[in-house]
């Protein structure tokens, strides 16, 4: 479901761009687990004695360890967080769906051995659980919540993603595409020096605009792999983005 108003026009002319690599967020970008995550925090909220609706106001795009620290610091440790997040795909797997276009795009990137990675605020247990349950392509490189000291919107996770793909961005260097759905994630990608496609799947279009997304599309059906070009770069076509 696209977040925005009926007046938003996703009619921009298709563009082709070349990138040295692609970094994807997970939840809301590859998998829509909104219902599953809502049920998860409802369960945890009851255990903590906290209104789940209060937790859900700020939990999306934030690492669980940071959310838990607000309500029960004793549970803000990686053993506990990995345990509870690892249960989400097992207990609520039927409540998640792939974001339209995700399966085809990830499979096409793997087919041509393109450099790509998942950079997520979730734990390794969560992301690998979703990839297994949804039977989606698994990248050779993951950056997960446990890998960095500061979560999004800090750029740490995307900087680590660049490092794991042995890529650099900036003046005279390469171009890397980040694919995100949350304003915090968009800011993190931009702060890391990347260009960012914002998906209007979980947040309002205006929030993605204000975060600095270079393109805003409805879902991954608008991000198409054209192929690898001669210098090994990934050629991507971005279709039906927002007219700004």
PDB file of N, CA and C in Angstrom, residues 86-176:
ATOM      1  N   UNK A  86      14.294 -13.655  16.568  1.00  0.00           N
ATOM      2  CA  UNK A  86      14.352 -14.924  15.849  1.00  0.00           C
ATOM      3  C   UNK A  86      13.039 -15.672  15.861  1.00  0.00           C
ATOM      4  N   UNK A  87      12.190 -15.365  16.844  1.00  0.00           N
ATOM      5  CA  UNK A  87      10.880 -16.014  16.937  1.00  0.00           C
ATOM      6  C   UNK A  87       9.845 -15.407  15.988  1.00  0.00           C
ATOM      7  N   UNK A  88      10.087 -14.172  15.547  1.00  0.00           N
ATOM      8  CA  UNK A  88       9.069 -13.477  14.742  1.00  0.00           C
ATOM      9  C   UNK A  88       8.731 -14.223  13.452  1.00  0.00           C
ATOM     10  N   UNK A  89       9.703 -14.613  12.615  1.00  0.00           N
ATOM     11  CA  UNK A  89       9.333 -15.344  11.392  1.00  0.00           C
ATOM     12  C   UNK A  89       8.701 -16.698  11.682  1.00  0.00           C
ATOM     13  N   UNK A  90       9.058 -17.295  12.820  1.00  0.00           N
ATOM     14  CA  UNK A  90       8.496 -18.600  13.184  1.00  0.00           C
ATOM     15  C   UNK A  90       7.046 -18.457  13.627  1.00  0.00           C
ATOM     16  N   UNK A  91       6.779 -17.480  14.484  1.00  0.00           N
ATOM     17  CA  UNK A  91       5.442 -17.329  15.058  1.00  0.00           C
ATOM     18  C   UNK A  91       4.485 -16.567  14.139  1.00  0.00           C
ATOM     19  N   UNK A  92       5.016 -15.641  13.370  1.00  0.00           N
ATOM     20  CA  UNK A  92       4.148 -14.750  12.582  1.00  0.00           C
ATOM     21  C   UNK A  92       4.483 -14.755  11.089  1.00  0.00           C
ATOM     22  N   UNK A  93       5.148 -15.798  10.625  1.00  0.00           N
ATOM     23  CA  UNK A  93       5.559 -15.849   9.227  1.00  0.00           C
ATOM     24  C   UNK A  93       4.411 -15.705   8.239  1.00  0.00           C
ATOM     25  N   UNK A  94       3.249 -16.223   8.614  1.00  0.00           N
ATOM     26  CA  UNK A  94       2.092 -16.162   7.714  1.00  0.00           C
ATOM     27  C   UNK A  94       1.559 -14.742   7.562  1.00  0.00           C
ATOM     28  N   UNK A  95       1.994 -13.844   8.433  1.00  0.00           N
ATOM     29  CA  UNK A  95       1.496 -12.464   8.395  1.00  0.00           C
ATOM     30  C   UNK A  95       2.355 -11.552   7.529  1.00  0.00           C
ATOM     31  N   UNK A  96       3.453 -12.058   6.980  1.00  0.00           N
ATOM     32  CA  UNK A  96       4.351 -11.225   6.174  1.00  0.00           C
ATOM     33  C   UNK A  96       4.172 -11.514   4.689  1.00  0.00           C
ATOM     34  N   UNK A  97       4.420 -10.502   3.888  1.00  0.00           N
ATOM     35  CA  UNK A  97       4.369 -10.644   2.428  1.00  0.00           C
ATOM     36  C   UNK A  97       5.590  -9.952   1.848  1.00  0.00           C
ATOM     37  N   UNK A  98       6.005 -10.383   0.678  1.00  0.00           N
ATOM     38  CA  UNK A  98       7.118  -9.710   0.018  1.00  0.00           C
ATOM     39  C   UNK A  98       6.633  -8.399  -0.583  1.00  0.00           C
ATOM     40  N   UNK A  99       7.483  -7.403  -0.559  1.00  0.00           N
ATOM     41  CA  UNK A  99       7.168  -6.141  -1.233  1.00  0.00           C
ATOM     42  C   UNK A  99       7.131  -6.423  -2.733  1.00  0.00           C
ATOM     43  N   UNK A 100       6.105  -5.947  -3.449  1.00  0.00           N
ATOM     44  CA  UNK A 100       6.023  -6.225  -4.883  1.00  0.00           C
ATOM     45  C   UNK A 100       7.309  -5.861  -5.626  1.00  0.00           C
ATOM     46  N   UNK A 101       7.784  -6.819  -6.407  1.00  0.00           N
ATOM     47  CA  UNK A 101       9.001  -6.626  -7.186  1.00  0.00           C
ATOM     48  C   UNK A 101      10.264  -7.092  -6.497  1.00  0.00           C
ATOM     49  N   UNK A 102      10.199  -7.349  -5.184  1.00  0.00           N
ATOM     50  CA  UNK A 102      11.409  -7.715  -4.443  1.00  0.00           C
ATOM     51  C   UNK A 102      11.991  -9.040  -4.918  1.00  0.00           C
ATOM     52  N   UNK A 103      11.152 -10.051  -5.049  1.00  0.00           N
ATOM     53  CA  UNK A 103      11.646 -11.375  -5.418  1.00  0.00           C
ATOM     54  C   UNK A 103      12.391 -11.343  -6.753  1.00  0.00           C
ATOM     55  N   UNK A 104      11.781 -10.714  -7.747  1.00  0.00           N
ATOM     56  CA  UNK A 104      12.396 -10.680  -9.076  1.00  0.00           C
ATOM     57  C   UNK A 104      13.695  -9.882  -9.081  1.00  0.00           C
ATOM     58  N   UNK A 105      13.707  -8.746  -8.372  1.00  0.00           N
ATOM     59  CA  UNK A 105      14.902  -7.910  -8.370  1.00  0.00           C
ATOM     60  C   UNK A 105      16.066  -8.614  -7.680  1.00  0.00           C
ATOM     61  N   UNK A 106      15.832  -9.198  -6.516  1.00  0.00           N
ATOM     62  CA  UNK A 106      16.915  -9.878  -5.804  1.00  0.00           C
ATOM     63  C   UNK A 106      17.416 -11.085  -6.588  1.00  0.00           C
ATOM     64  N   UNK A 107      16.492 -11.839  -7.178  1.00  0.00           N
ATOM     65  CA  UNK A 107      16.893 -13.011  -7.959  1.00  0.00           C
ATOM     66  C   UNK A 107      17.716 -12.600  -9.174  1.00  0.00           C
ATOM     67  N   UNK A 108      17.327 -11.488  -9.805  1.00  0.00           N
ATOM     68  CA  UNK A 108      18.070 -11.041 -10.989  1.00  0.00           C
ATOM     69  C   UNK A 108      19.463 -10.561 -10.616  1.00  0.00           C
ATOM     70  N   UNK A 109      19.611  -9.913  -9.470  1.00  0.00           N
ATOM     71  CA  UNK A 109      20.931  -9.476  -9.015  1.00  0.00           C
ATOM     72  C   UNK A 109      21.829 -10.675  -8.718  1.00  0.00           C
ATOM     73  N   UNK A 110      21.272 -11.684  -8.065  1.00  0.00           N
ATOM     74  CA  UNK A 110      22.036 -12.887  -7.769  1.00  0.00           C
ATOM     75  C   UNK A 110      22.425 -13.621  -9.049  1.00  0.00           C
ATOM     76  N   UNK A 111      21.516 -13.622 -10.017  1.00  0.00           N
ATOM     77  CA  UNK A 111      21.756 -14.366 -11.261  1.00  0.00           C
ATOM     78  C   UNK A 111      22.982 -13.854 -12.000  1.00  0.00           C
ATOM     79  N   UNK A 112      23.207 -12.538 -11.936  1.00  0.00           N
ATOM     80  CA  UNK A 112      24.352 -11.966 -12.655  1.00  0.00           C
ATOM     81  C   UNK A 112      25.535 -11.703 -11.717  1.00  0.00           C
ATOM     82  N   UNK A 113      25.429 -12.178 -10.478  1.00  0.00           N
ATOM     83  CA  UNK A 113      26.498 -11.999  -9.469  1.00  0.00           C
ATOM     84  C   UNK A 113      26.829 -10.529  -9.243  1.00  0.00           C
ATOM     85  N   UNK A 114      25.792  -9.710  -9.197  1.00  0.00           N
ATOM     86  CA  UNK A 114      25.977  -8.283  -8.932  1.00  0.00           C
ATOM     87  C   UNK A 114      26.310  -8.068  -7.453  1.00  0.00           C
ATOM     88  N   UNK A 115      27.084  -7.046  -7.137  1.00  0.00           N
ATOM     89  CA  UNK A 115      27.392  -6.751  -5.738  1.00  0.00           C
ATOM     90  C   UNK A 115      26.203  -6.087  -5.030  1.00  0.00           C
ATOM     91  N   UNK A 116      25.625  -6.800  -4.067  1.00  0.00           N
ATOM     92  CA  UNK A 116      24.509  -6.248  -3.306  1.00  0.00           C
ATOM     93  C   UNK A 116      24.545  -6.815  -1.903  1.00  0.00           C
ATOM     94  N   UNK A 117      23.908  -6.115  -0.998  1.00  0.00           N
ATOM     95  CA  UNK A 117      23.875  -6.544   0.393  1.00  0.00           C
ATOM     96  C   UNK A 117      22.595  -6.049   1.039  1.00  0.00           C
ATOM     97  N   UNK A 118      22.238  -6.648   2.153  1.00  0.00           N
ATOM     98  CA  UNK A 118      21.128  -6.181   2.977  1.00  0.00           C
ATOM     99  C   UNK A 118      21.722  -5.496   4.197  1.00  0.00           C
ATOM    100  N   UNK A 119      21.218  -4.303   4.486  1.00  0.00           N
ATOM    101  CA  UNK A 119      21.661  -3.503   5.623  1.00  0.00           C
ATOM    102  C   UNK A 119      20.418  -3.187   6.449  1.00  0.00           C
ATOM    103  N   UNK A 120      20.290  -3.812   7.603  1.00  0.00           N
ATOM    104  CA  UNK A 120      19.027  -3.770   8.326  1.00  0.00           C
ATOM    105  C   UNK A 120      19.193  -3.409   9.792  1.00  0.00           C
ATOM    106  N   UNK A 121      18.133  -2.850  10.360  1.00  0.00           N
ATOM    107  CA  UNK A 121      18.095  -2.567  11.788  1.00  0.00           C
ATOM    108  C   UNK A 121      17.700  -3.808  12.581  1.00  0.00           C
ATOM    109  N   UNK A 122      17.375  -4.885  11.884  1.00  0.00           N
ATOM    110  CA  UNK A 122      17.022  -6.139  12.539  1.00  0.00           C
ATOM    111  C   UNK A 122      18.255  -6.968  12.841  1.00  0.00           C
ATOM    112  N   UNK A 123      18.075  -7.970  13.682  1.00  0.00           N
ATOM    113  CA  UNK A 123      19.168  -8.875  14.021  1.00  0.00           C
ATOM    114  C   UNK A 123      19.397  -9.887  12.902  1.00  0.00           C
ATOM    115  N   UNK A 124      20.532 -10.558  12.978  1.00  0.00           N
ATOM    116  CA  UNK A 124      20.824 -11.612  12.007  1.00  0.00           C
ATOM    117  C   UNK A 124      19.751 -12.705  12.056  1.00  0.00           C
ATOM    118  N   UNK A 125      19.298 -13.033  13.262  1.00  0.00           N
ATOM    119  CA  UNK A 125      18.275 -14.065  13.408  1.00  0.00           C
ATOM    120  C   UNK A 125      16.991 -13.668  12.693  1.00  0.00           C
ATOM    121  N   UNK A 126      16.655 -12.382  12.746  1.00  0.00           N
ATOM    122  CA  UNK A 126      15.423 -11.917  12.106  1.00  0.00           C
ATOM    123  C   UNK A 126      15.543 -11.937  10.589  1.00  0.00           C
ATOM    124  N   UNK A 127      16.609 -11.348  10.056  1.00  0.00           N
ATOM    125  CA  UNK A 127      16.712 -11.226   8.602  1.00  0.00           C
ATOM    126  C   UNK A 127      16.892 -12.591   7.943  1.00  0.00           C
ATOM    127  N   UNK A 128      17.701 -13.450   8.521  1.00  0.00           N
ATOM    128  CA  UNK A 128      17.873 -14.779   7.921  1.00  0.00           C
ATOM    129  C   UNK A 128      16.597 -15.602   8.056  1.00  0.00           C
ATOM    130  N   UNK A 129      15.858 -15.357   9.145  1.00  0.00           N
ATOM    131  CA  UNK A 129      14.576 -16.038   9.317  1.00  0.00           C
ATOM    132  C   UNK A 129      13.580 -15.649   8.249  1.00  0.00           C
ATOM    133  N   UNK A 130      13.491 -14.352   7.962  1.00  0.00           N
ATOM    134  CA  UNK A 130      12.560 -13.900   6.921  1.00  0.00           C
ATOM    135  C   UNK A 130      12.972 -14.401   5.543  1.00  0.00           C
ATOM    136  N   UNK A 131      14.260 -14.344   5.222  1.00  0.00           N
ATOM    137  CA  UNK A 131      14.708 -14.813   3.912  1.00  0.00           C
ATOM    138  C   UNK A 131      14.388 -16.287   3.723  1.00  0.00           C
ATOM    139  N   UNK A 132      14.508 -17.066   4.798  1.00  0.00           N
ATOM    140  CA  UNK A 132      14.204 -18.498   4.716  1.00  0.00           C
ATOM    141  C   UNK A 132      12.707 -18.735   4.582  1.00  0.00           C
ATOM    142  N   UNK A 133      11.918 -18.071   5.418  1.00  0.00           N
ATOM    143  CA  UNK A 133      10.464 -18.266   5.392  1.00  0.00           C
ATOM    144  C   UNK A 133       9.877 -17.831   4.057  1.00  0.00           C
ATOM    145  N   UNK A 134      10.386 -16.699   3.520  1.00  0.00           N
ATOM    146  CA  UNK A 134       9.855 -16.155   2.269  1.00  0.00           C
ATOM    147  C   UNK A 134      10.531 -16.779   1.044  1.00  0.00           C
ATOM    148  N   UNK A 135      11.589 -17.565   1.263  1.00  0.00           N
ATOM    149  CA  UNK A 135      12.336 -18.207   0.181  1.00  0.00           C
ATOM    150  C   UNK A 135      12.842 -17.170  -0.825  1.00  0.00           C
ATOM    151  N   UNK A 136      13.531 -16.151  -0.295  1.00  0.00           N
ATOM    152  CA  UNK A 136      14.084 -15.083  -1.119  1.00  0.00           C
ATOM    153  C   UNK A 136      15.591 -15.259  -1.264  1.00  0.00           C
ATOM    154  N   UNK A 137      16.147 -14.647  -2.292  1.00  0.00           N
ATOM    155  CA  UNK A 137      17.594 -14.717  -2.513  1.00  0.00           C
ATOM    156  C   UNK A 137      18.336 -14.188  -1.292  1.00  0.00           C
ATOM    157  N   UNK A 138      19.410 -14.864  -0.931  1.00  0.00           N
ATOM    158  CA  UNK A 138      20.210 -14.502   0.232  1.00  0.00           C
ATOM    159  C   UNK A 138      21.516 -13.887  -0.248  1.00  0.00           C
ATOM    160  N   UNK A 139      21.810 -12.641   0.152  1.00  0.00           N
ATOM    161  CA  UNK A 139      23.055 -12.017  -0.312  1.00  0.00           C
ATOM    162  C   UNK A 139      24.270 -12.628   0.381  1.00  0.00           C
ATOM    163  N   UNK A 140      25.408 -12.433  -0.226  1.00  0.00           N
ATOM    164  CA  UNK A 140      26.648 -12.916   0.385  1.00  0.00           C
ATOM    165  C   UNK A 140      27.042 -12.052   1.581  1.00  0.00           C
ATOM    166  N   UNK A 141      26.526 -10.833   1.621  1.00  0.00           N
ATOM    167  CA  UNK A 141      26.883  -9.905   2.698  1.00  0.00           C
ATOM    168  C   UNK A 141      25.639  -9.352   3.384  1.00  0.00           C
ATOM    169  N   UNK A 142      25.673  -9.369   4.705  1.00  0.00           N
ATOM    170  CA  UNK A 142      24.622  -8.788   5.530  1.00  0.00           C
ATOM    171  C   UNK A 142      25.258  -7.820   6.523  1.00  0.00           C
ATOM    172  N   UNK A 143      24.584  -6.720   6.767  1.00  0.00           N
ATOM    173  CA  UNK A 143      24.919  -5.859   7.908  1.00  0.00           C
ATOM    174  C   UNK A 143      23.678  -5.834   8.778  1.00  0.00           C
ATOM    175  N   UNK A 144      23.822  -6.262  10.020  1.00  0.00           N
ATOM    176  CA  UNK A 144      22.676  -6.401  10.917  1.00  0.00           C
ATOM    177  C   UNK A 144      22.869  -5.524  12.150  1.00  0.00           C
ATOM    178  N   UNK A 145      21.829  -5.494  12.977  1.00  0.00           N
ATOM    179  CA  UNK A 145      21.812  -4.584  14.126  1.00  0.00           C
ATOM    180  C   UNK A 145      23.013  -4.759  15.037  1.00  0.00           C
ATOM    181  N   UNK A 146      23.442  -6.008  15.226  1.00  0.00           N
ATOM    182  CA  UNK A 146      24.543  -6.289  16.144  1.00  0.00           C
ATOM    183  C   UNK A 146      25.891  -5.776  15.645  1.00  0.00           C
ATOM    184  N   UNK A 147      25.978  -5.439  14.367  1.00  0.00           N
ATOM    185  CA  UNK A 147      27.266  -5.105  13.757  1.00  0.00           C
ATOM    186  C   UNK A 147      27.722  -3.669  14.000  1.00  0.00           C
ATOM    187  N   UNK A 148      26.812  -2.800  14.427  1.00  0.00           N
ATOM    188  CA  UNK A 148      27.167  -1.384  14.562  1.00  0.00           C
ATOM    189  C   UNK A 148      26.775  -0.872  15.942  1.00  0.00           C
ATOM    190  N   UNK A 149      27.454   0.182  16.371  1.00  0.00           N
ATOM    191  CA  UNK A 149      27.161   0.748  17.684  1.00  0.00           C
ATOM    192  C   UNK A 149      26.019   1.748  17.643  1.00  0.00           C
ATOM    193  N   UNK A 150      25.772   2.340  16.490  1.00  0.00           N
ATOM    194  CA  UNK A 150      24.694   3.324  16.348  1.00  0.00           C
ATOM    195  C   UNK A 150      23.805   2.936  15.177  1.00  0.00           C
ATOM    196  N   UNK A 151      22.503   2.906  15.422  1.00  0.00           N
ATOM    197  CA  UNK A 151      21.555   2.556  14.377  1.00  0.00           C
ATOM    198  C   UNK A 151      21.188   3.744  13.502  1.00  0.00           C
ATOM    199  N   UNK A 152      20.378   3.489  12.491  1.00  0.00           N
ATOM    200  CA  UNK A 152      19.889   4.550  11.605  1.00  0.00           C
ATOM    201  C   UNK A 152      19.131   5.588  12.457  1.00  0.00           C
ATOM    202  N   UNK A 153      19.276   6.892  12.171  1.00  0.00           N
ATOM    203  CA  UNK A 153      19.803   7.525  10.950  1.00  0.00           C
ATOM    204  C   UNK A 153      21.313   7.717  10.895  1.00  0.00           C
ATOM    205  N   UNK A 154      22.043   7.219  11.885  1.00  0.00           N
ATOM    206  CA  UNK A 154      23.508   7.264  11.773  1.00  0.00           C
ATOM    207  C   UNK A 154      23.932   6.451  10.551  1.00  0.00           C
ATOM    208  N   UNK A 155      24.963   6.878   9.854  1.00  0.00           N
ATOM    209  CA  UNK A 155      25.360   6.197   8.609  1.00  0.00           C
ATOM    210  C   UNK A 155      26.182   4.933   8.818  1.00  0.00           C
ATOM    211  N   UNK A 156      26.466   4.577  10.079  1.00  0.00           N
ATOM    212  CA  UNK A 156      27.392   3.476  10.375  1.00  0.00           C
ATOM    213  C   UNK A 156      27.094   2.198   9.601  1.00  0.00           C
ATOM    214  N   UNK A 157      25.816   1.814   9.567  1.00  0.00           N
ATOM    215  CA  UNK A 157      25.451   0.540   8.933  1.00  0.00           C
ATOM    216  C   UNK A 157      25.726   0.570   7.438  1.00  0.00           C
ATOM    217  N   UNK A 158      25.429   1.694   6.787  1.00  0.00           N
ATOM    218  CA  UNK A 158      25.663   1.761   5.347  1.00  0.00           C
ATOM    219  C   UNK A 158      27.149   1.918   5.026  1.00  0.00           C
ATOM    220  N   UNK A 159      27.878   2.584   5.891  1.00  0.00           N
ATOM    221  CA  UNK A 159      29.334   2.654   5.705  1.00  0.00           C
ATOM    222  C   UNK A 159      29.946   1.259   5.821  1.00  0.00           C
ATOM    223  N   UNK A 160      29.435   0.461   6.752  1.00  0.00           N
ATOM    224  CA  UNK A 160      29.918  -0.907   6.889  1.00  0.00           C
ATOM    225  C   UNK A 160      29.508  -1.744   5.678  1.00  0.00           C
ATOM    226  N   UNK A 161      28.304  -1.499   5.152  1.00  0.00           N
ATOM    227  CA  UNK A 161      27.871  -2.191   3.941  1.00  0.00           C
ATOM    228  C   UNK A 161      28.785  -1.892   2.771  1.00  0.00           C
ATOM    229  N   UNK A 162      29.183  -0.634   2.630  1.00  0.00           N
ATOM    230  CA  UNK A 162      30.123  -0.264   1.568  1.00  0.00           C
ATOM    231  C   UNK A 162      31.447  -0.992   1.750  1.00  0.00           C
ATOM    232  N   UNK A 163      31.896  -1.050   2.990  1.00  0.00           N
ATOM    233  CA  UNK A 163      33.167  -1.708   3.269  1.00  0.00           C
ATOM    234  C   UNK A 163      33.103  -3.201   2.923  1.00  0.00           C
ATOM    235  N   UNK A 164      31.986  -3.832   3.251  1.00  0.00           N
ATOM    236  CA  UNK A 164      31.874  -5.271   2.994  1.00  0.00           C
ATOM    237  C   UNK A 164      31.783  -5.587   1.510  1.00  0.00           C
ATOM    238  N   UNK A 165      31.316  -4.619   0.733  1.00  0.00           N
ATOM    239  CA  UNK A 165      31.308  -4.804  -0.715  1.00  0.00           C
ATOM    240  C   UNK A 165      32.580  -4.242  -1.353  1.00  0.00           C
ATOM    241  N   UNK A 166      33.495  -3.758  -0.506  1.00  0.00           N
ATOM    242  CA  UNK A 166      34.761  -3.178  -0.976  1.00  0.00           C
ATOM    243  C   UNK A 166      34.500  -2.032  -1.941  1.00  0.00           C
ATOM    244  N   UNK A 167      33.577  -1.143  -1.536  1.00  0.00           N
ATOM    245  CA  UNK A 167      33.205  -0.014  -2.372  1.00  0.00           C
ATOM    246  C   UNK A 167      33.456   1.285  -1.625  1.00  0.00           C
ATOM    247  N   UNK A 168      33.676   2.338  -2.386  1.00  0.00           N
ATOM    248  CA  UNK A 168      33.823   3.677  -1.824  1.00  0.00           C
ATOM    249  C   UNK A 168      32.985   4.624  -2.664  1.00  0.00           C
ATOM    250  N   UNK A 169      32.447   5.638  -2.013  1.00  0.00           N
ATOM    251  CA  UNK A 169      31.637   6.620  -2.731  1.00  0.00           C
ATOM    252  C   UNK A 169      32.195   8.008  -2.455  1.00  0.00           C
ATOM    253  N   UNK A 170      31.780   8.945  -3.281  1.00  0.00           N
ATOM    254  CA  UNK A 170      32.244  10.311  -3.096  1.00  0.00           C
ATOM    255  C   UNK A 170      32.904  10.835  -4.354  1.00  0.00           C
ATOM    256  N   UNK A 171      33.465  12.003  -4.250  1.00  0.00           N
ATOM    257  CA  UNK A 171      34.077  12.658  -5.398  1.00  0.00           C
ATOM    258  C   UNK A 171      35.176  11.794  -6.005  1.00  0.00           C
ATOM    259  N   UNK A 172      35.049  11.524  -7.295  1.00  0.00           N
ATOM    260  CA  UNK A 172      36.049  10.743  -7.989  1.00  0.00           C
ATOM    261  C   UNK A 172      35.990   9.256  -7.692  1.00  0.00           C
ATOM    262  N   UNK A 173      34.981   8.826  -6.923  1.00  0.00           N
ATOM    263  CA  UNK A 173      34.873   7.417  -6.587  1.00  0.00           C
ATOM    264  C   UNK A 173      33.552   6.862  -7.131  1.00  0.00           C
ATOM    265  N   UNK A 174      33.085   5.763  -6.563  1.00  0.00           N
ATOM    266  CA  UNK A 174      31.934   5.093  -7.136  1.00  0.00           C
ATOM    267  C   UNK A 174      30.583   5.668  -6.718  1.00  0.00           C
ATOM    268  N   UNK A 175      29.540   5.098  -7.304  1.00  0.00           N
ATOM    269  CA  UNK A 175      28.161   5.435  -6.964  1.00  0.00           C
ATOM    270  C   UNK A 175      27.472   4.170  -6.466  1.00  0.00           C
ATOM    271  N   UNK A 176      26.819   4.284  -5.335  1.00  0.00           N
ATOM    272  CA  UNK A 176      26.110   3.149  -4.750  1.00  0.00           C
ATOM    273  C   UNK A 176      24.669   3.564  -4.478  1.00  0.00           C
TER     274      UNK A 176
END
